[in-house]
XYZ file of C-alpha atoms in Angstrom:
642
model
C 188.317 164.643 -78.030
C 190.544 167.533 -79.636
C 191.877 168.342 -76.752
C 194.016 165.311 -76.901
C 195.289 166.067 -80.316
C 196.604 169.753 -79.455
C 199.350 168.961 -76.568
C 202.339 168.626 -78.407
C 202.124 172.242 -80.267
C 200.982 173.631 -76.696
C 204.015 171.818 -75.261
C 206.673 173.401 -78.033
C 205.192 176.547 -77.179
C 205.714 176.425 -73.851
C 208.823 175.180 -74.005
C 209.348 178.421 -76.059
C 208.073 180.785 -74.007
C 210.063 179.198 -70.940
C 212.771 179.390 -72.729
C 212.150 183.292 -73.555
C 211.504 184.118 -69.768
C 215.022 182.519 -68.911
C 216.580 184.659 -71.304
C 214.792 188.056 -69.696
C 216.605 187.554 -66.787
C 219.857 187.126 -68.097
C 219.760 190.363 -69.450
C 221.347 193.530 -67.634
C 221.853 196.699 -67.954
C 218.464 198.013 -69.508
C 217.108 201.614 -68.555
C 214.890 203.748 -68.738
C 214.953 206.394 -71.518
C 216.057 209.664 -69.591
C 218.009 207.876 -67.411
C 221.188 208.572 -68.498
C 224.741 208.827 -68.278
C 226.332 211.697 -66.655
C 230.018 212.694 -67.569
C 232.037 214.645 -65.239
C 235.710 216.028 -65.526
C 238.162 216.813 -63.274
C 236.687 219.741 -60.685
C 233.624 219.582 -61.542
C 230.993 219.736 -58.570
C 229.182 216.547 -57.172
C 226.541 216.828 -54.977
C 225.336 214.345 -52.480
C 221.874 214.267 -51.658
C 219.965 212.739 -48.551
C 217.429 210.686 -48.582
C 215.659 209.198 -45.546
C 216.363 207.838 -42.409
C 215.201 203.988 -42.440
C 215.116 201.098 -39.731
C 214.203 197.443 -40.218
C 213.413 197.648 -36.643
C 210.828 200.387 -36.583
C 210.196 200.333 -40.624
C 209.180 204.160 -39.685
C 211.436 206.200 -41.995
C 212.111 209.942 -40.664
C 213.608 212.724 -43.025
C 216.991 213.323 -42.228
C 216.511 216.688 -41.034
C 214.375 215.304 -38.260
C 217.719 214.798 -36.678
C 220.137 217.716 -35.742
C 222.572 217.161 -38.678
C 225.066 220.054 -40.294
C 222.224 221.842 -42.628
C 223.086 223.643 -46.149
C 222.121 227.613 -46.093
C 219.104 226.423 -48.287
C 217.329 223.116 -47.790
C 215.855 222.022 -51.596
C 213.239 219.412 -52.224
C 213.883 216.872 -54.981
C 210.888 216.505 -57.191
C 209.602 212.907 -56.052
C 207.211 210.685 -58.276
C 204.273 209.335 -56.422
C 205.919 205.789 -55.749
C 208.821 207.548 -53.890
C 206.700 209.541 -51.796
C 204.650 206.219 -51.170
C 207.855 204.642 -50.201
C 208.755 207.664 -47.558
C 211.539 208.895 -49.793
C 212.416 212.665 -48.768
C 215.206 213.693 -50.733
C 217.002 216.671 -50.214
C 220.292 218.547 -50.504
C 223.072 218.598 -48.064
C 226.295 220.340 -46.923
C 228.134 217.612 -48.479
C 229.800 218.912 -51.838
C 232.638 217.198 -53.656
C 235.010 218.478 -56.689
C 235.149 215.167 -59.271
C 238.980 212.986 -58.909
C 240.181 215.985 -56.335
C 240.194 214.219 -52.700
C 239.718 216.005 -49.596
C 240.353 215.391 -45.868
C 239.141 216.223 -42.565
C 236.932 218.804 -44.201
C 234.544 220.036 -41.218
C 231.054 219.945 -41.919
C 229.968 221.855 -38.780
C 229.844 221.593 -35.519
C 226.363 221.311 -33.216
C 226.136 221.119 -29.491
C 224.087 218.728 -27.765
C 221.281 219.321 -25.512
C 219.369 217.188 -23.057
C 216.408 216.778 -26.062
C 218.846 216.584 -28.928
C 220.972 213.714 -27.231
C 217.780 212.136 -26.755
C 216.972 212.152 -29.818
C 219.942 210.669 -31.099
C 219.933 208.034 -28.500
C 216.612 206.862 -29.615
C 217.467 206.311 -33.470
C 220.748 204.652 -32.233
C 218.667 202.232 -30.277
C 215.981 201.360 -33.311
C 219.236 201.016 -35.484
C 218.550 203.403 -38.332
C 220.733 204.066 -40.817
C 221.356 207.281 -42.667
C 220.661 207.306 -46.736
C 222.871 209.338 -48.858
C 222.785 209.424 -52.875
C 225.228 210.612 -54.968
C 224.529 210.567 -59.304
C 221.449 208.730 -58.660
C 223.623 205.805 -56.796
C 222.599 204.869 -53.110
C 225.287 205.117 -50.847
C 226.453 201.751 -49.725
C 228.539 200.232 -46.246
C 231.525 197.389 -47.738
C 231.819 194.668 -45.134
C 233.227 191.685 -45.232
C 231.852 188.285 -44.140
C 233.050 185.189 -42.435
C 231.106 182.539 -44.810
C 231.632 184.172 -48.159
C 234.676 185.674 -49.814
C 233.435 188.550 -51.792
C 232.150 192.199 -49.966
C 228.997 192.491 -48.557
C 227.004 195.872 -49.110
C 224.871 197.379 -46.732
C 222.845 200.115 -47.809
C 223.154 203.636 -45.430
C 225.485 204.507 -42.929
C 224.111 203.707 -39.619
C 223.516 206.825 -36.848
C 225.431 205.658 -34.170
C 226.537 202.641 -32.140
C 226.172 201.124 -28.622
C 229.090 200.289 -27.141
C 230.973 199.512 -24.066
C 234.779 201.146 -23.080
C 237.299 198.463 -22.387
C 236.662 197.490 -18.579
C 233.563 199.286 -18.107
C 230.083 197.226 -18.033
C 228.470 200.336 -18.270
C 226.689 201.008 -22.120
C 227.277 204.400 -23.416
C 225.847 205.688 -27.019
C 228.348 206.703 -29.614
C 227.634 208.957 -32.950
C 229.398 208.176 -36.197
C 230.527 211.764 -36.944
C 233.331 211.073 -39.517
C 232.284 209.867 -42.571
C 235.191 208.316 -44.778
C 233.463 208.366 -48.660
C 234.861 206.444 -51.745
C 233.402 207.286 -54.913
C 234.338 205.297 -57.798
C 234.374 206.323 -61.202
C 234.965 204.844 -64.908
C 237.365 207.064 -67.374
C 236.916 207.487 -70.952
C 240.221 206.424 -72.727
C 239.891 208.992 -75.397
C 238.614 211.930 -73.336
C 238.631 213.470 -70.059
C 235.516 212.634 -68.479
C 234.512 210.119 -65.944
C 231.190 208.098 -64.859
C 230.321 207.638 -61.172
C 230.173 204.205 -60.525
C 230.075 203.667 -56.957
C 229.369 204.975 -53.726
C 230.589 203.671 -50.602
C 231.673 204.788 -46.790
C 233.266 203.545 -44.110
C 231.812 205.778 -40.937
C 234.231 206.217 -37.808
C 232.888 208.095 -34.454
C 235.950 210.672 -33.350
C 236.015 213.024 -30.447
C 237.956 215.443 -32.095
C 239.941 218.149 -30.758
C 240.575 221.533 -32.217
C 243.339 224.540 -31.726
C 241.026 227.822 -31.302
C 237.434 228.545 -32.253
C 236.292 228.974 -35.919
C 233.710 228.792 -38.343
C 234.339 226.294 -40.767
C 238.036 226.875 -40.842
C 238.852 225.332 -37.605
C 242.251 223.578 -37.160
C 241.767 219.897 -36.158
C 244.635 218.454 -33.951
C 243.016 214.842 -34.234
C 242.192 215.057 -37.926
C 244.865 216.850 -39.711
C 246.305 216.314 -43.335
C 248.722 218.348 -43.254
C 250.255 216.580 -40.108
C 249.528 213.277 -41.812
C 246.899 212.911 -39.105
C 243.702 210.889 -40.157
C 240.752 209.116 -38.837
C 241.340 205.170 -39.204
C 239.331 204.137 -36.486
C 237.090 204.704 -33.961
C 239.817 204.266 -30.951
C 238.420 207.756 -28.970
C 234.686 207.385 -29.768
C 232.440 210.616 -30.006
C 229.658 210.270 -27.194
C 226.568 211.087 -27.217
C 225.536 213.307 -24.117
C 224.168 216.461 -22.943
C 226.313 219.389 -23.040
C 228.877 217.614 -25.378
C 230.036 219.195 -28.434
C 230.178 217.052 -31.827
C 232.585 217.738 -35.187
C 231.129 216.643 -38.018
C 234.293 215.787 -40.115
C 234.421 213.704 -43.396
C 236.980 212.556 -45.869
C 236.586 211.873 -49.934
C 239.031 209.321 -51.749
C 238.501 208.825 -55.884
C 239.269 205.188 -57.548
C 239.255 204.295 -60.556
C 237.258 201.236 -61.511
C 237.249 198.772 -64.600
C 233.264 198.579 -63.747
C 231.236 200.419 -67.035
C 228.311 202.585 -66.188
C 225.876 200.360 -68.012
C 227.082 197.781 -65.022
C 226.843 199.985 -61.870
C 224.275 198.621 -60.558
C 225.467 194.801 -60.865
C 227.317 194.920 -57.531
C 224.508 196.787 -55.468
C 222.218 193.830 -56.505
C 224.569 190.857 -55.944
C 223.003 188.856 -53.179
C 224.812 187.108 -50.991
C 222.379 184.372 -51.352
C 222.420 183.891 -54.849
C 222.818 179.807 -55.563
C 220.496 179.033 -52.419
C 218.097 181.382 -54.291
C 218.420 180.304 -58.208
C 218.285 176.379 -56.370
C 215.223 176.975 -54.768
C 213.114 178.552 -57.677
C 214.558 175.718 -60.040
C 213.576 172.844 -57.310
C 210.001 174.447 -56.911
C 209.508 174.900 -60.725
C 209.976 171.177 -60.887
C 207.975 169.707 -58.328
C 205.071 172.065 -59.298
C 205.498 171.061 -63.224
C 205.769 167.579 -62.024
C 202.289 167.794 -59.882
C 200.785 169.623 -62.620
C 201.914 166.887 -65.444
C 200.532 164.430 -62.952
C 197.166 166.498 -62.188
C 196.820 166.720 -66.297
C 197.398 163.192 -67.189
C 194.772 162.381 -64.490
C 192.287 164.451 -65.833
C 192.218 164.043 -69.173
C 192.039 160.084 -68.948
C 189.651 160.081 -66.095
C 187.147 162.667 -68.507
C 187.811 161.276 -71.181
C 186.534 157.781 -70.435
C 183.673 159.522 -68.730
C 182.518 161.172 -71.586
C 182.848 158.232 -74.011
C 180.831 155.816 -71.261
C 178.210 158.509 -71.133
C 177.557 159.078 -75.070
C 177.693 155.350 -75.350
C 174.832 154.834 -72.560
C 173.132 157.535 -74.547
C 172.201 154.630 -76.800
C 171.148 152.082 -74.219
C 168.704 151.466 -71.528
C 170.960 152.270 -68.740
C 171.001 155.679 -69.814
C 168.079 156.129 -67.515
C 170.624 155.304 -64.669
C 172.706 158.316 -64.567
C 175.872 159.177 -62.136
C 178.089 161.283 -61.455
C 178.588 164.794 -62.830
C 176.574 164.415 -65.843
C 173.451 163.588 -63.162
C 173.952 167.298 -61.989
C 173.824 169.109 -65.733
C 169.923 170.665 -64.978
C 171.356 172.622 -61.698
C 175.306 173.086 -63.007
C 174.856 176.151 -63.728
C 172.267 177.651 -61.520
C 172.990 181.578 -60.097
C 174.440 180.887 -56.892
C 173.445 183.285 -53.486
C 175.024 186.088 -53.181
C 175.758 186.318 -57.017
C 176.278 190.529 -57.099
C 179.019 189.850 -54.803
C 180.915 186.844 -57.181
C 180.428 189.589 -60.146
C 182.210 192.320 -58.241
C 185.148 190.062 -56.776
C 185.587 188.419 -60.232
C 185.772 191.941 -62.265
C 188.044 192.956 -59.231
C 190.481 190.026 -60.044
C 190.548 190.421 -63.578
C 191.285 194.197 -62.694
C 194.483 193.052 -60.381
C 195.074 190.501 -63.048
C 195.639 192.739 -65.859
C 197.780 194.961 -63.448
C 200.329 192.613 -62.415
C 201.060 190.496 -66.215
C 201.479 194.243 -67.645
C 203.369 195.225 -64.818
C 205.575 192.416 -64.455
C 206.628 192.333 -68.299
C 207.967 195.483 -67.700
C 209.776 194.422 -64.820
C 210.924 191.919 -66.642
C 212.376 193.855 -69.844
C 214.367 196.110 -67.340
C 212.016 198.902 -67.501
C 211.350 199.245 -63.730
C 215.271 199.093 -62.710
C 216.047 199.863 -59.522
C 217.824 203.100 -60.834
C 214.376 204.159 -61.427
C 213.347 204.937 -57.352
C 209.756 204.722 -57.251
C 208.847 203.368 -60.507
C 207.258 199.873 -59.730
C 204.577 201.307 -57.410
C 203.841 204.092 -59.702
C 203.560 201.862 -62.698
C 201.166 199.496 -60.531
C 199.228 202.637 -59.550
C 198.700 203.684 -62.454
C 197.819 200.642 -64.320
C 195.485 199.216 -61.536
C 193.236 202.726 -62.371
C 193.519 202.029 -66.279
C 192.891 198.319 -65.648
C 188.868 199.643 -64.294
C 188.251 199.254 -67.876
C 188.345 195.320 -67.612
C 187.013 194.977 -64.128
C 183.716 196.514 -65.645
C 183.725 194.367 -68.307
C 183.653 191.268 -66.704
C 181.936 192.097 -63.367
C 178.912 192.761 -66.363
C 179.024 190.007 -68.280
C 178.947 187.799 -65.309
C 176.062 189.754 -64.204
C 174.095 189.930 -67.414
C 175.143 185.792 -67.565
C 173.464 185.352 -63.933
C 169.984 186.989 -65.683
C 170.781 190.513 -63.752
C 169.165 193.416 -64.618
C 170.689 196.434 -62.651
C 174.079 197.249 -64.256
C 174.609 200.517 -62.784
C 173.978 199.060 -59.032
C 176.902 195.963 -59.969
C 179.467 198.777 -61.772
C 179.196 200.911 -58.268
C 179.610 198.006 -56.408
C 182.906 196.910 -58.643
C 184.428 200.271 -58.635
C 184.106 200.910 -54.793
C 184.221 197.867 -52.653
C 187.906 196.261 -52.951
C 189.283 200.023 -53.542
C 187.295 201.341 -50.943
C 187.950 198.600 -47.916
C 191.932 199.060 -48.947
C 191.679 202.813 -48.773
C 189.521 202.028 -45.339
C 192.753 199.886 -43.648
C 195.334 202.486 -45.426
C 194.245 205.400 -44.040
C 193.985 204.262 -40.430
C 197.981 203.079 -40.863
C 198.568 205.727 -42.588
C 197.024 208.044 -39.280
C 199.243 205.755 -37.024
C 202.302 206.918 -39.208
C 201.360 210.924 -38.779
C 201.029 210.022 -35.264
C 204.704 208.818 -35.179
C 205.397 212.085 -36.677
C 207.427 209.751 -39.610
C 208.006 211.096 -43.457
C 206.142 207.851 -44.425
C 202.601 209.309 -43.765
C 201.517 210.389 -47.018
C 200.785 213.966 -47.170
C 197.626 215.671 -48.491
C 199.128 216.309 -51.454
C 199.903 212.683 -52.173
C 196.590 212.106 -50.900
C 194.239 214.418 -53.102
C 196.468 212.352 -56.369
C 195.456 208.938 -55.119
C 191.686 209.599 -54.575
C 191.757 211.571 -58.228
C 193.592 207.978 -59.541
C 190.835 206.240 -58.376
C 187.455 208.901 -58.916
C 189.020 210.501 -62.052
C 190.380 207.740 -63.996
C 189.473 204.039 -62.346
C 185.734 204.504 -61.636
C 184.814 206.196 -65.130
C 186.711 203.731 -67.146
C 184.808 200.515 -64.625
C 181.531 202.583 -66.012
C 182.520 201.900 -69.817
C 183.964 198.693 -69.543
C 180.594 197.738 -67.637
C 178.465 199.280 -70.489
C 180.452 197.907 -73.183
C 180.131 194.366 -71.397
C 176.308 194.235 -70.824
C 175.744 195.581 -74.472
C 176.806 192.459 -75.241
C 174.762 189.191 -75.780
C 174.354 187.226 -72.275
C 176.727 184.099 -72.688
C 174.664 180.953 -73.388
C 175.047 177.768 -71.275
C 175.690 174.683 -73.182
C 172.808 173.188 -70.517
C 169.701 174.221 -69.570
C 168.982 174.715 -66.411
C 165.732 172.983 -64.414
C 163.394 175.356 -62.663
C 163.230 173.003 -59.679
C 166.722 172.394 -57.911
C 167.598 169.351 -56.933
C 168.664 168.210 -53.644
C 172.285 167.589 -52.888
C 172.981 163.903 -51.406
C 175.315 163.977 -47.896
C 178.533 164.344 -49.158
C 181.594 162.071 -47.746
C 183.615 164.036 -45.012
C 186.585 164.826 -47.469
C 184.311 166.543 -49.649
C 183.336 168.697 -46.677
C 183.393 172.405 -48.125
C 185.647 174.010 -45.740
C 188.363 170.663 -45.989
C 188.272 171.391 -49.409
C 188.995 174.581 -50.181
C 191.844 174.647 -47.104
C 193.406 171.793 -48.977
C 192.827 173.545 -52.117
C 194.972 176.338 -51.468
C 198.274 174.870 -50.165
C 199.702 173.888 -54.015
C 199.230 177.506 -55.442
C 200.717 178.889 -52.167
C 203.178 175.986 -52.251
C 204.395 177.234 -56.006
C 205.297 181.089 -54.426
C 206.089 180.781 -50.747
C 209.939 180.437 -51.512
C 209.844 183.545 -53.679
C 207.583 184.882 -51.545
C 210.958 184.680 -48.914
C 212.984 186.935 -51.209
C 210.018 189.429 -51.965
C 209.109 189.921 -47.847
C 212.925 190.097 -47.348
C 213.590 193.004 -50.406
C 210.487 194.824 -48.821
C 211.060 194.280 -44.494
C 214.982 194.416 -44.796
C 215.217 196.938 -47.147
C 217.121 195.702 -49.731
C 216.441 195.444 -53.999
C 214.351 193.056 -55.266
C 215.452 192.398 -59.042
C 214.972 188.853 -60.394
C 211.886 189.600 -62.485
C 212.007 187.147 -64.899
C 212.210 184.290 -62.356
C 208.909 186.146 -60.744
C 207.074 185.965 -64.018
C 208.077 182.369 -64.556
C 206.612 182.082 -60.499
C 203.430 184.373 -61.916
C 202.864 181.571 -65.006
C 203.137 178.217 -62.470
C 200.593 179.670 -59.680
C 198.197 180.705 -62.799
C 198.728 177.019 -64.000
C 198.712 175.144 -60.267
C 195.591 177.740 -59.471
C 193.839 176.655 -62.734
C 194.318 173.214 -62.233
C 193.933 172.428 -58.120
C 190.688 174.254 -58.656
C 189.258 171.413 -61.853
C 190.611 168.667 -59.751
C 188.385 169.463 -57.071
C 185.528 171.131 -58.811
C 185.030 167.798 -60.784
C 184.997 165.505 -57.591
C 183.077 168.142 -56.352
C 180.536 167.243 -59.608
C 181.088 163.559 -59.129
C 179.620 163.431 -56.273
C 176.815 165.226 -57.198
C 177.326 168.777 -55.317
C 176.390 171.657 -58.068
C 176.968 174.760 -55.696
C 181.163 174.714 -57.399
C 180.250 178.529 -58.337
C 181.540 180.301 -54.859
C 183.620 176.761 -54.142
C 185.997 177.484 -57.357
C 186.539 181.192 -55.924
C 187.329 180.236 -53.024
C 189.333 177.043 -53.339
C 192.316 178.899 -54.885
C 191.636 182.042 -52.959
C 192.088 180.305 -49.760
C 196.248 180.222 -50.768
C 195.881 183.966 -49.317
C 195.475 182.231 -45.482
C 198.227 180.741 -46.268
C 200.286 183.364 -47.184
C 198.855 185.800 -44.138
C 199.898 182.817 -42.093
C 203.786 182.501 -43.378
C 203.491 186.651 -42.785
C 203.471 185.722 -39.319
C 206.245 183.394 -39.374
C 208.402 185.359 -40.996
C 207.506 188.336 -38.080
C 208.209 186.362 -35.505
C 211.288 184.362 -37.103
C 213.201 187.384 -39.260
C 211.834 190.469 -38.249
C 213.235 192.385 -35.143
C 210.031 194.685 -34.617
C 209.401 195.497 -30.910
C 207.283 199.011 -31.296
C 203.946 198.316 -31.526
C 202.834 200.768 -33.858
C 205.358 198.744 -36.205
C 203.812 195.463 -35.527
C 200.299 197.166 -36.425
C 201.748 198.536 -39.381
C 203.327 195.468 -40.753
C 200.333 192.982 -40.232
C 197.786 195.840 -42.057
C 200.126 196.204 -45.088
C 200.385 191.707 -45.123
C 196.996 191.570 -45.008
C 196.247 194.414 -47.708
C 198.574 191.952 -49.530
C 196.978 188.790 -48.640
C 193.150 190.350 -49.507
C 194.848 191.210 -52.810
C 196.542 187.736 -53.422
C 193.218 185.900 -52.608
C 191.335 188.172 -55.363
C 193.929 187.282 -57.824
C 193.867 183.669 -57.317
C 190.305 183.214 -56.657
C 189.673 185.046 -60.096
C 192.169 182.532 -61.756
C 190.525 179.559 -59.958
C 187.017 180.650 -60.695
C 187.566 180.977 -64.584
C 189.334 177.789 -64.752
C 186.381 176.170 -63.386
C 184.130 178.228 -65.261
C 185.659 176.954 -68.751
C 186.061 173.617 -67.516
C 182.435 173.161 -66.391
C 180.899 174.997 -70.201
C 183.630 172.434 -71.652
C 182.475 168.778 -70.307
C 179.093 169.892 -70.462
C 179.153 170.863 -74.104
C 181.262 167.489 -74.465
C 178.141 164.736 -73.684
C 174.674 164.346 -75.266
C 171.972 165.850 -72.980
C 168.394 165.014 -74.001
């Protein structure tokens, strides 16, 4: 056995690459080329641009024009990349212009009357708790808050519409409007020159029925906000309601500090969680007990196969030989086609395909390519490289294909490049209808449309064709058996070994290595906050390839031992089933985290989780099946078959 002699190199190196993977993610401060640094001297004009309106409650973003704010003369369009229209992302200019390190206060904005609709309105986003997004030199504009439990400030990302409150004595709930916007934007000098960085953006919002001397436009005199008077907003003591017929002053207020914070680090304090040791704990306490189970899961098999192989080579040479057991009993039938084999083809090319497109995607990630600075870039990246990644699904959907004696190449390629695009496209569109219907700017317009179809018809489906015909130019793949023309029957198989039993119990250690990262990854998506600890993911991404790989042998070789050949669909599915898993702790976390009432948003979250869960169980299945595959090839090339 070789095998035996090659584990200490394979340990050092992956000790080494461990090693490099912890070092990824100490490393900060990496952007994109084109992403740079802006200087700005005194005067110069900054202007704030607005993004969406988003709710964890409804997780229906609206453009923030849907609501009656103060408009510019012109509203511009930002150019958006794919991902940020994906995302809902409308960003657009506003009335909100500063002059760099020259504050201003109680600068009127305009002022808007409410009617019976527009109140409504307003009411309504109050209620589903949305919160305003403003960005200002690329930087999202951020709420400071302290809490109770920790000492540092917490950020929370947008400035929320509005507020329902209660006046002191009254039991009566009335809806107030944050309508003064206090901003702080905080900036690094140069020592040698002039010029300054923006390195923060942050806003405390007040709601302030303001009154006014006389009737203007745009140069109305405040009595309640007035700097001249030394009059400011500090709190929100006489609240702005929200009602028909009232009249709203949209006021705000811009302070410059200096900070010690360099632009390179800008973005450290944005992505400080607040959870940060119970999160760093919990990835270091799963990597363990999943290295531990797979050490333990090793050890067993190569001792058990081991002595298995040297008992059967030995009886080779004696009469018992004739009395065969076990999985060597099974080697005429081990490799028989199994039903349904087109389909295995397509799902295994498909999960080689999603493979390819989350390892390239995640190194990336990892070497601070797809910072958060870069809006939009990780689902554009993923786009892109799933319709580039066709290439491979071809290629191995074939040489399964051609391996299982098939003739019809063209027939398997169509199949490959169509049926896991084409049932995701099937259960995107009908969300994506229910989002038009909400009248929301995350429905994805034509536009967007017309780019993802050409992604997939234009680039994914002619590159499956060439990585198909490259693959079944190729010689078949020989067995290292040969396989009898008669199949033999299967004896009744204990009640643990039951097929379903199996491959439920088969998925709970690969879903077991991810659920806890799984957490932060449901909470950076639902919550809307960053998600940013790539290198710990990829470290995540090499233990469920590992626990995947090796839950699967376990059980494909009892599966053998006891004399039950059909492993071909078993190995798929044994790993895959960690996706029922995964669609099942969706559902907890709706029910135990999430605050959804609207039932459109309920519909909406459960047909993204499961687009996510179909996805997970292609990508594990694949890594289960070709774990098996080169298991079963290697012990039956191992022993002496007459």
């Amino acid at each position: 056995m070789e095998v035996l002699g090659t584990r200490p190199p394979a340990i050092q190196r992956w000790v080494f690459r461990v090693m490099v993977i912890l070092f990824i993610t100490n490393v900060h401060s990496f952007y994109l080329p084109g992403v740079a640094p802006q200087d700005f001297v005194k005067g110069d004009p900054l202007k704030v641009k607005v993004n969406k309106l988003t709710s964890t409650k409804t997780q229906l973003p609206y453009s923030y024009y849907s609501l009656p704010y103060c408009k510019p003369e012109k509203i511009v369009d930002s150019a958006e990349n794919l991902g940020e229209v994906l995302r809902g992302d409308r960003i657009e200019n506003s009335p909100y212009v500063f002059k760099m390190r020259e504050p201003q206060m109680c600068n009127v904005v305009c002022h808007i009357t409410l009617d019976a609709k527009l109140a409504k309105e307003f009411k309504e986003k109050i209620d589903d708790e949305y919160r305003v997004n403003m960005i200002l030199d690329n930087l999202p504009l951020v709420v400071p808050y302290k809490r109770p439990d920790i000492d540092s400030l917490v950020y929370q990302y947008g400035v929320p519409v509005g507020v329902k409150a209660q006046y002191a004595g009254s039991k009566e709930e009335k809806y107030f409007i944050y309508n003064h916007l206090t901003f702080t934007v905080k900036f690094h000098k140069d020592e040698e020159t002039d010029a300054a960085r923006i390195v923060g953006f942050e806003v405390k919002p007040f709601s302030a029925k303001h009154e006014y001397e006389g009737k203007g436009d745009g140069k109305t005199r405040l009595k309640t906000c007035d700097p001249h008077a030394k009059r400011t907003i500090t709190s929100s003591d006489s609240p702005q309601e929200v009602e028909d017929k009232k009249e709203i002053i949209f006021t705000y207020d811009v302070e410059f500090k200096e900070s010690e914070v360099k632009w390179a680090s800008r973005w450290d304090t944005y992505l400080l969680m607040t959870d940060d040791q119970i999160h760093w704990f919990s990835i270091v306490n799963s990597l363990m007990i999943v290295l531990f189970l797979s050490g333990m899961v090793a050890m067993i098999m190569l001792r058990t196969l081991y002595r298995d192989i040297s008992k059967y080579n030995q009886l080779e040479t004696q009469e018992e030989a004739q009395e065969e057991t076990g999985w060597k009993l099974v080697h005429g039938d081990v490799f028989r086609p199994p039903t349904n084999s087109d389909l295995l083809c397509v799902y295994v090319g498909t999960g080689v395909q999603f493979f390819g497109m989350i390892l390239v995607t995640m190194i990336f990630a990892a070497l601070g390519f797809l910072s958060p600075s870069n809006r939009g870039g990780l689902m554009t990246a993923m786009l892109l490289l799933w319709a580039f990644m066709g290439l491979l699904a071809g290629y191995a959907s074939s040489r399964l294909y051609k391996m299982f004696k098939g003739t019809e190449w063209k027939k398997i390629t169509l199949q490959t490049a169509f049926t896991f695009p084409g049932i995701i496209f099937a259960i995107f569109f009908v969300l994506n209808a229910l989002i038009w219907g909400e009248k929301s700017s995350g429905a994805v317009p034509f536009g967007t449309m017309f780019a993802l179809v050409f992604l997939w018809f234009g680039i994914s489906v002619p590159l499956v064709f060439v990585g198909s015909y490259v693959g079944f130019r190729k010689p078949a793949i020989d067995n290292p058996v040969k396989t009898n023309k008669i199949p033999r029957q299967i004896p009744e198989q204990a009640w643990y070994m039951n097929p379903i039993f199996s491959i439920l119990i088969g998925g709970i250690l690969p879903f077991g290595a991810v659920f806890i990262e799984l957490f932060f990854i449901l909470t950076s998506i639902w919550l809307h906050q960053f998600y940013y600890i790539f290198g710990f993911l990829f470290l995540v991404f090499v233990i469920l390839i590992i626990t995947c790989a090796e839950i699967t042998i376990v059980l494909c070789y009892f599966q053998l031992c006891s004399e039950d050949y059909l492993w071909w669909w078993r190995s798929y599915l044994t790993s895959g089933s960690s996706a029922l898993y995964l669609l099942l702790y969706a559902a907890f976390y709706f029910f135990t985290k999430l605050d959804i009432t609207k039932p459109v948003s309920g519909v909406l979250y459960f047909g993204y989780m499961l687009i996510a869960s179909y996805a997970f169980f292609v990508l594990t299945g694949t890594i289960g099946f070709y774990a098996c595959f080169s298991f079963t090839r290697l012990i039956y090339s191992s022993v002496k078959i007459d």
